[in-house]
PDB file of C-alpha atoms in Angstrom:
ATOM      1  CA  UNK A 501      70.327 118.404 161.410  1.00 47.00           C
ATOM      2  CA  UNK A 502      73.715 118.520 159.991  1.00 54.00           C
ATOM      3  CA  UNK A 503      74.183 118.329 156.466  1.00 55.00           C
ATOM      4  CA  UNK A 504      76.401 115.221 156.374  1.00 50.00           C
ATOM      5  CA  UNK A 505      72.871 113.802 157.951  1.00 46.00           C
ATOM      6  CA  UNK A 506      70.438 115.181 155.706  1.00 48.00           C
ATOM      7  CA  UNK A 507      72.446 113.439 152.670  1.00 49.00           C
ATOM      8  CA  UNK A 508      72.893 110.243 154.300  1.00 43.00           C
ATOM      9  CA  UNK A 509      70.154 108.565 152.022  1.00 41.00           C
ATOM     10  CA  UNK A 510      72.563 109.929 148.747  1.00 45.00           C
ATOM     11  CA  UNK A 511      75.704 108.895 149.944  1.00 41.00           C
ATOM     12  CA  UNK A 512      77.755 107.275 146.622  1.00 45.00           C
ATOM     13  CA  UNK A 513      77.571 103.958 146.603  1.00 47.00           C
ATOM     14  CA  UNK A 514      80.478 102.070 144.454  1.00 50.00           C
ATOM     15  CA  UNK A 515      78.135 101.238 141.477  1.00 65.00           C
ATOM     16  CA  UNK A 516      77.986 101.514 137.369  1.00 84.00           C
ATOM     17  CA  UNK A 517      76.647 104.053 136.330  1.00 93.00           C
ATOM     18  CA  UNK A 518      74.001 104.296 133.515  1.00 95.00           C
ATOM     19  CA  UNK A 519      76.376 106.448 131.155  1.00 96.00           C
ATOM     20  CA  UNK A 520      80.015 104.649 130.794  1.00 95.00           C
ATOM     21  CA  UNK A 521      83.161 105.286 128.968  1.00 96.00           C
ATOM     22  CA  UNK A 522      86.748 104.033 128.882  1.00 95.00           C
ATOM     23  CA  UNK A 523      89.414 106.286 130.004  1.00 96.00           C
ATOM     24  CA  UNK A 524      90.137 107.143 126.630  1.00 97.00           C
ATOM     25  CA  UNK A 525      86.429 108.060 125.439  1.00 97.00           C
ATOM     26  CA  UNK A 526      85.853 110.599 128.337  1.00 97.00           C
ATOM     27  CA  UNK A 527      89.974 111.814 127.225  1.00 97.00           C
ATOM     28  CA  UNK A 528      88.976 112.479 123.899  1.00 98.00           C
ATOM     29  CA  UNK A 529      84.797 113.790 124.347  1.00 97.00           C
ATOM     30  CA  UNK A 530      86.784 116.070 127.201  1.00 98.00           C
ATOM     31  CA  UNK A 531      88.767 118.892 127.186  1.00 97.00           C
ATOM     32  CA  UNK A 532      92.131 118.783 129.470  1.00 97.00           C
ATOM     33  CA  UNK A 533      90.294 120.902 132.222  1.00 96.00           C
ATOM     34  CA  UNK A 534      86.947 119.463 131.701  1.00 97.00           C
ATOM     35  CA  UNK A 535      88.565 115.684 132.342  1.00 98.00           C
ATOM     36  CA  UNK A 536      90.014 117.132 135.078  1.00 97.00           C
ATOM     37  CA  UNK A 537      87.397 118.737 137.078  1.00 97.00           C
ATOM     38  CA  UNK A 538      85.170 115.121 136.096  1.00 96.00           C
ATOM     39  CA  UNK A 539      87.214 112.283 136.518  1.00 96.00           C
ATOM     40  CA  UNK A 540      89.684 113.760 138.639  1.00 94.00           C
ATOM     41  CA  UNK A 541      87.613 115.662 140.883  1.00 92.00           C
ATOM     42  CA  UNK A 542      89.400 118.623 140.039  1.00 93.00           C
ATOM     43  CA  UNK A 543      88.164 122.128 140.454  1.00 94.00           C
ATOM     44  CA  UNK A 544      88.690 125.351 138.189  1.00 95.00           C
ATOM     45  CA  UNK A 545      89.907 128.855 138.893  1.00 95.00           C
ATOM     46  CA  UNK A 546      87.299 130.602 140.830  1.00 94.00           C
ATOM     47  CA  UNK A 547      85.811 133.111 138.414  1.00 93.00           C
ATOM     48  CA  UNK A 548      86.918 131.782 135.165  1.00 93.00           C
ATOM     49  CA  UNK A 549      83.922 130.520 133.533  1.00 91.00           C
ATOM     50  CA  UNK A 550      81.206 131.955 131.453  1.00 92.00           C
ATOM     51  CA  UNK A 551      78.503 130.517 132.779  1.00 94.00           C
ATOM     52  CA  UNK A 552      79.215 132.045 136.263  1.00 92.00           C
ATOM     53  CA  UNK A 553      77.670 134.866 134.686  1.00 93.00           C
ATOM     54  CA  UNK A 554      74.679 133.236 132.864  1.00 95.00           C
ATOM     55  CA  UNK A 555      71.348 134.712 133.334  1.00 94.00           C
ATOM     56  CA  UNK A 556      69.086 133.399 130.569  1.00 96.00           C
ATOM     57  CA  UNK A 557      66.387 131.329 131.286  1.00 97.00           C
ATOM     58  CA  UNK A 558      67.338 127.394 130.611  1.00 98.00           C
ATOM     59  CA  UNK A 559      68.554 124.521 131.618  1.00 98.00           C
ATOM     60  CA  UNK A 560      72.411 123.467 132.776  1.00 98.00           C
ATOM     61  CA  UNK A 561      73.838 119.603 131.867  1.00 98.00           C
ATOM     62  CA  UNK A 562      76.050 117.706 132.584  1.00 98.00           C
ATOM     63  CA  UNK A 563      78.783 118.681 129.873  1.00 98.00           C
ATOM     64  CA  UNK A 564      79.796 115.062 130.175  1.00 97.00           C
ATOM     65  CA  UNK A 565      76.684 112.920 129.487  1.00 98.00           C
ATOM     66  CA  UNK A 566      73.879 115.336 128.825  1.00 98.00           C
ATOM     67  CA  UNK A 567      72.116 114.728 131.711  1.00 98.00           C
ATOM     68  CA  UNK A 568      70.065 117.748 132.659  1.00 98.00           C
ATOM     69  CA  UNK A 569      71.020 119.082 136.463  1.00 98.00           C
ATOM     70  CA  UNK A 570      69.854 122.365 137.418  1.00 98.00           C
ATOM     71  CA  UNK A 571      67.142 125.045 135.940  1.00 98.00           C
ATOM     72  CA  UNK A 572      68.658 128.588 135.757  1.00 97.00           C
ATOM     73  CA  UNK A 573      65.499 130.001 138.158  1.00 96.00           C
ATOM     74  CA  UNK A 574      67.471 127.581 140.920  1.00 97.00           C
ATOM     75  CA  UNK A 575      70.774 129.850 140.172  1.00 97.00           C
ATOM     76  CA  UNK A 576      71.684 132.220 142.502  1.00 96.00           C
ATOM     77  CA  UNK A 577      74.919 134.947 143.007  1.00 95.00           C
ATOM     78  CA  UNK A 578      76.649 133.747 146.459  1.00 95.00           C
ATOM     79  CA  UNK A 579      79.915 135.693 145.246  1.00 94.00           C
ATOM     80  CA  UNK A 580      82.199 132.709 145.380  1.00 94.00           C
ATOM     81  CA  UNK A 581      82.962 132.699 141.604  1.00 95.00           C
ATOM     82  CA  UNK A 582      81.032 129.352 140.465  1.00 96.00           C
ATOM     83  CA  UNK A 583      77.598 129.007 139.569  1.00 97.00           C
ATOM     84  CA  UNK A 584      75.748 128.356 142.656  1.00 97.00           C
ATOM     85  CA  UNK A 585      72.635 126.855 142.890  1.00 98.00           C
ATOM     86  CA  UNK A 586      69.871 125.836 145.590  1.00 97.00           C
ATOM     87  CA  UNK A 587      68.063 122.748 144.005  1.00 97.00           C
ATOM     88  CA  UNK A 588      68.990 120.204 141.359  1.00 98.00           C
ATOM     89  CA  UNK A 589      66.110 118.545 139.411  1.00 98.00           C
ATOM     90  CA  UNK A 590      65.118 115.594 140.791  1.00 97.00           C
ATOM     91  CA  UNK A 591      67.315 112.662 140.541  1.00 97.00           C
ATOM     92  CA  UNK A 592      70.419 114.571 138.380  1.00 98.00           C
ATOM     93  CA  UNK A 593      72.400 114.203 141.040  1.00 97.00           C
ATOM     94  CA  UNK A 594      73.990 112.360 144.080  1.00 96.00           C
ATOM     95  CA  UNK A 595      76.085 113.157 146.330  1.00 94.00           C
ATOM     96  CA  UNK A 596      79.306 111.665 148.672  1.00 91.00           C
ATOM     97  CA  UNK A 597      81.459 112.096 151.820  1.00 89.00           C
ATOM     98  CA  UNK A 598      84.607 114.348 150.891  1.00 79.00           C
ATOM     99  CA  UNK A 599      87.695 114.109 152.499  1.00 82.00           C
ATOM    100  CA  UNK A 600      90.167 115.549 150.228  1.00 78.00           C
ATOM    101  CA  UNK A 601      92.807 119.012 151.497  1.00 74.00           C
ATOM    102  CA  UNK A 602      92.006 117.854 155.240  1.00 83.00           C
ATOM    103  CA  UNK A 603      88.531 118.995 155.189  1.00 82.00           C
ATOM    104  CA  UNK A 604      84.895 117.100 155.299  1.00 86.00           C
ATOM    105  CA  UNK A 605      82.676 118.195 152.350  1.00 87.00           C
ATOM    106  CA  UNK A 606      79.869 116.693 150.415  1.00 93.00           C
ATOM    107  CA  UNK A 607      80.828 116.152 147.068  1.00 94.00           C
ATOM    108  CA  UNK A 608      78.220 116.229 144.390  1.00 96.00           C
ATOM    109  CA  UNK A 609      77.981 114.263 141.207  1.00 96.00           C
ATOM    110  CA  UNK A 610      76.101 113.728 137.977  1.00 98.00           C
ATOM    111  CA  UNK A 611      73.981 110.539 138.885  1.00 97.00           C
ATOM    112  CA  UNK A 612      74.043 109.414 135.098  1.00 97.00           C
ATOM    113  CA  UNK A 613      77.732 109.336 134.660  1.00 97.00           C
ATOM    114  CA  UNK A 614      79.441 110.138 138.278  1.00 96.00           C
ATOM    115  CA  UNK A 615      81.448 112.905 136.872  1.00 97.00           C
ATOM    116  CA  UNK A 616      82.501 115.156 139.811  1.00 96.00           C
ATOM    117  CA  UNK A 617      80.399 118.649 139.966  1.00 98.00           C
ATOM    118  CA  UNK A 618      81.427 120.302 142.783  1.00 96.00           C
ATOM    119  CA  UNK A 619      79.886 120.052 146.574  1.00 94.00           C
ATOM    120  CA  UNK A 620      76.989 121.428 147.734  1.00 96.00           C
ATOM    121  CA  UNK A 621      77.292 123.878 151.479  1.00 95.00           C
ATOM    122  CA  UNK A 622      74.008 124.965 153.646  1.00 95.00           C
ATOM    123  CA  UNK A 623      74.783 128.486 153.403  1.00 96.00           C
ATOM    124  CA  UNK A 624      72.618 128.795 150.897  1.00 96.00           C
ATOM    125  CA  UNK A 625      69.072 130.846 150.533  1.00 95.00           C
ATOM    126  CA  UNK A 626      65.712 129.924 151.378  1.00 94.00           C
ATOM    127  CA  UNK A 627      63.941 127.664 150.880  1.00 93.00           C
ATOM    128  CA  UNK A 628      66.353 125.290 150.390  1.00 95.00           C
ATOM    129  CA  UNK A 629      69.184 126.894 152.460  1.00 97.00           C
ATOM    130  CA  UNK A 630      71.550 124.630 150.338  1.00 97.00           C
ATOM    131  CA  UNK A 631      74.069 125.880 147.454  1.00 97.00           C
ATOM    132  CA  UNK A 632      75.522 123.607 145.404  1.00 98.00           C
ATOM    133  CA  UNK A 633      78.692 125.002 144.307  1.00 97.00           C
ATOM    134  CA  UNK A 634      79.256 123.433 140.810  1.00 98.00           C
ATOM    135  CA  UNK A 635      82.309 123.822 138.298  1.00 97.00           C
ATOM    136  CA  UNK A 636      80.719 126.189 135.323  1.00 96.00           C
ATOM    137  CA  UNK A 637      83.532 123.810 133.631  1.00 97.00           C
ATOM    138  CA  UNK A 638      81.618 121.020 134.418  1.00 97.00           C
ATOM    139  CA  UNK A 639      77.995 122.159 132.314  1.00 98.00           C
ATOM    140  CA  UNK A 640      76.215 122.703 129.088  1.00 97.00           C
ATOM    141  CA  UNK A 641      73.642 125.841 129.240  1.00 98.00           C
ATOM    142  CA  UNK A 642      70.753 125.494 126.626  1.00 98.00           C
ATOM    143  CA  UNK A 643      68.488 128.723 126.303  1.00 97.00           C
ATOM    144  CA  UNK A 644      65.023 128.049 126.553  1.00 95.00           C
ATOM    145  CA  UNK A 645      63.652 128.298 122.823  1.00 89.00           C
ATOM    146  CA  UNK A 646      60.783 130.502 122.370  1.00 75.00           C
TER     147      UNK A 646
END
């Protein structure tokens, strides 16, 4: 099964999403590159964030809307330079067809707001064999406490 097929059931549908703001609340809760990466589907340097390198145990959100997406046990090295998970909690995210640079990907995005993550590949390891390749730009890490 391909993976276009196995996400088929998440494709983005044009809807409102739960968490909304006007162009000019996401400009000014946003940095430049962080309202670039989510609400222009852009896409930072390879390498350049922090949380690339995070190892603690915890939890990554949506830097956007606070909407929790991945646990750091799901984070894995796949030497790209962006965090890489295999499995978002359940329901964080969706995903869509991608057809930007001449290419077919499946885009992933925060299912409370839509802001643009990255896209998720299945080159990824067991058991999943998925890797969603997501922005570091893009999150919020919170330790676990305790």
């Amino acid at each position: 099964m391909g993976l276009t097929s196995m996400f088929a059931k998440q494709k983005k549908q044009d809807h409102d999403f739960p968490f909304q703001l006007s162009d000019a609340e996401w400009r000014a809760k946003l940095t430049p590159e962080q309202y670039h990466v989510l609400r222009n589907h852009g896409t930072e340097r390879a390498g350049s964030c922090a949380l690339n390198f995070e190892k603690r145990a915890g939890t990554f959100s949506c830097v956007g809307c606070d909407q929790p997406l991945f646990r750091s046990h799901k984070k894995f090295e796949s030497g790209t330079g962006w965090p890489s998970f295999d499995q978002p909690l359940e329901g964080a995210v969706e995903t869509s067809e991608d057809y930007s640079f001449g290419m077919h990907r499946i885009e992933v995005h925060c299912a409370n707001c839509g802001g643009h993550l990255g896209h998720v590949f299945p080159d990824g390891p067991p058991p999943t064999g998925l890797r969603y390749c997501i922005n570091g730009v893009a999150m919020d890490f919170a330790p676990e406490v305790g």
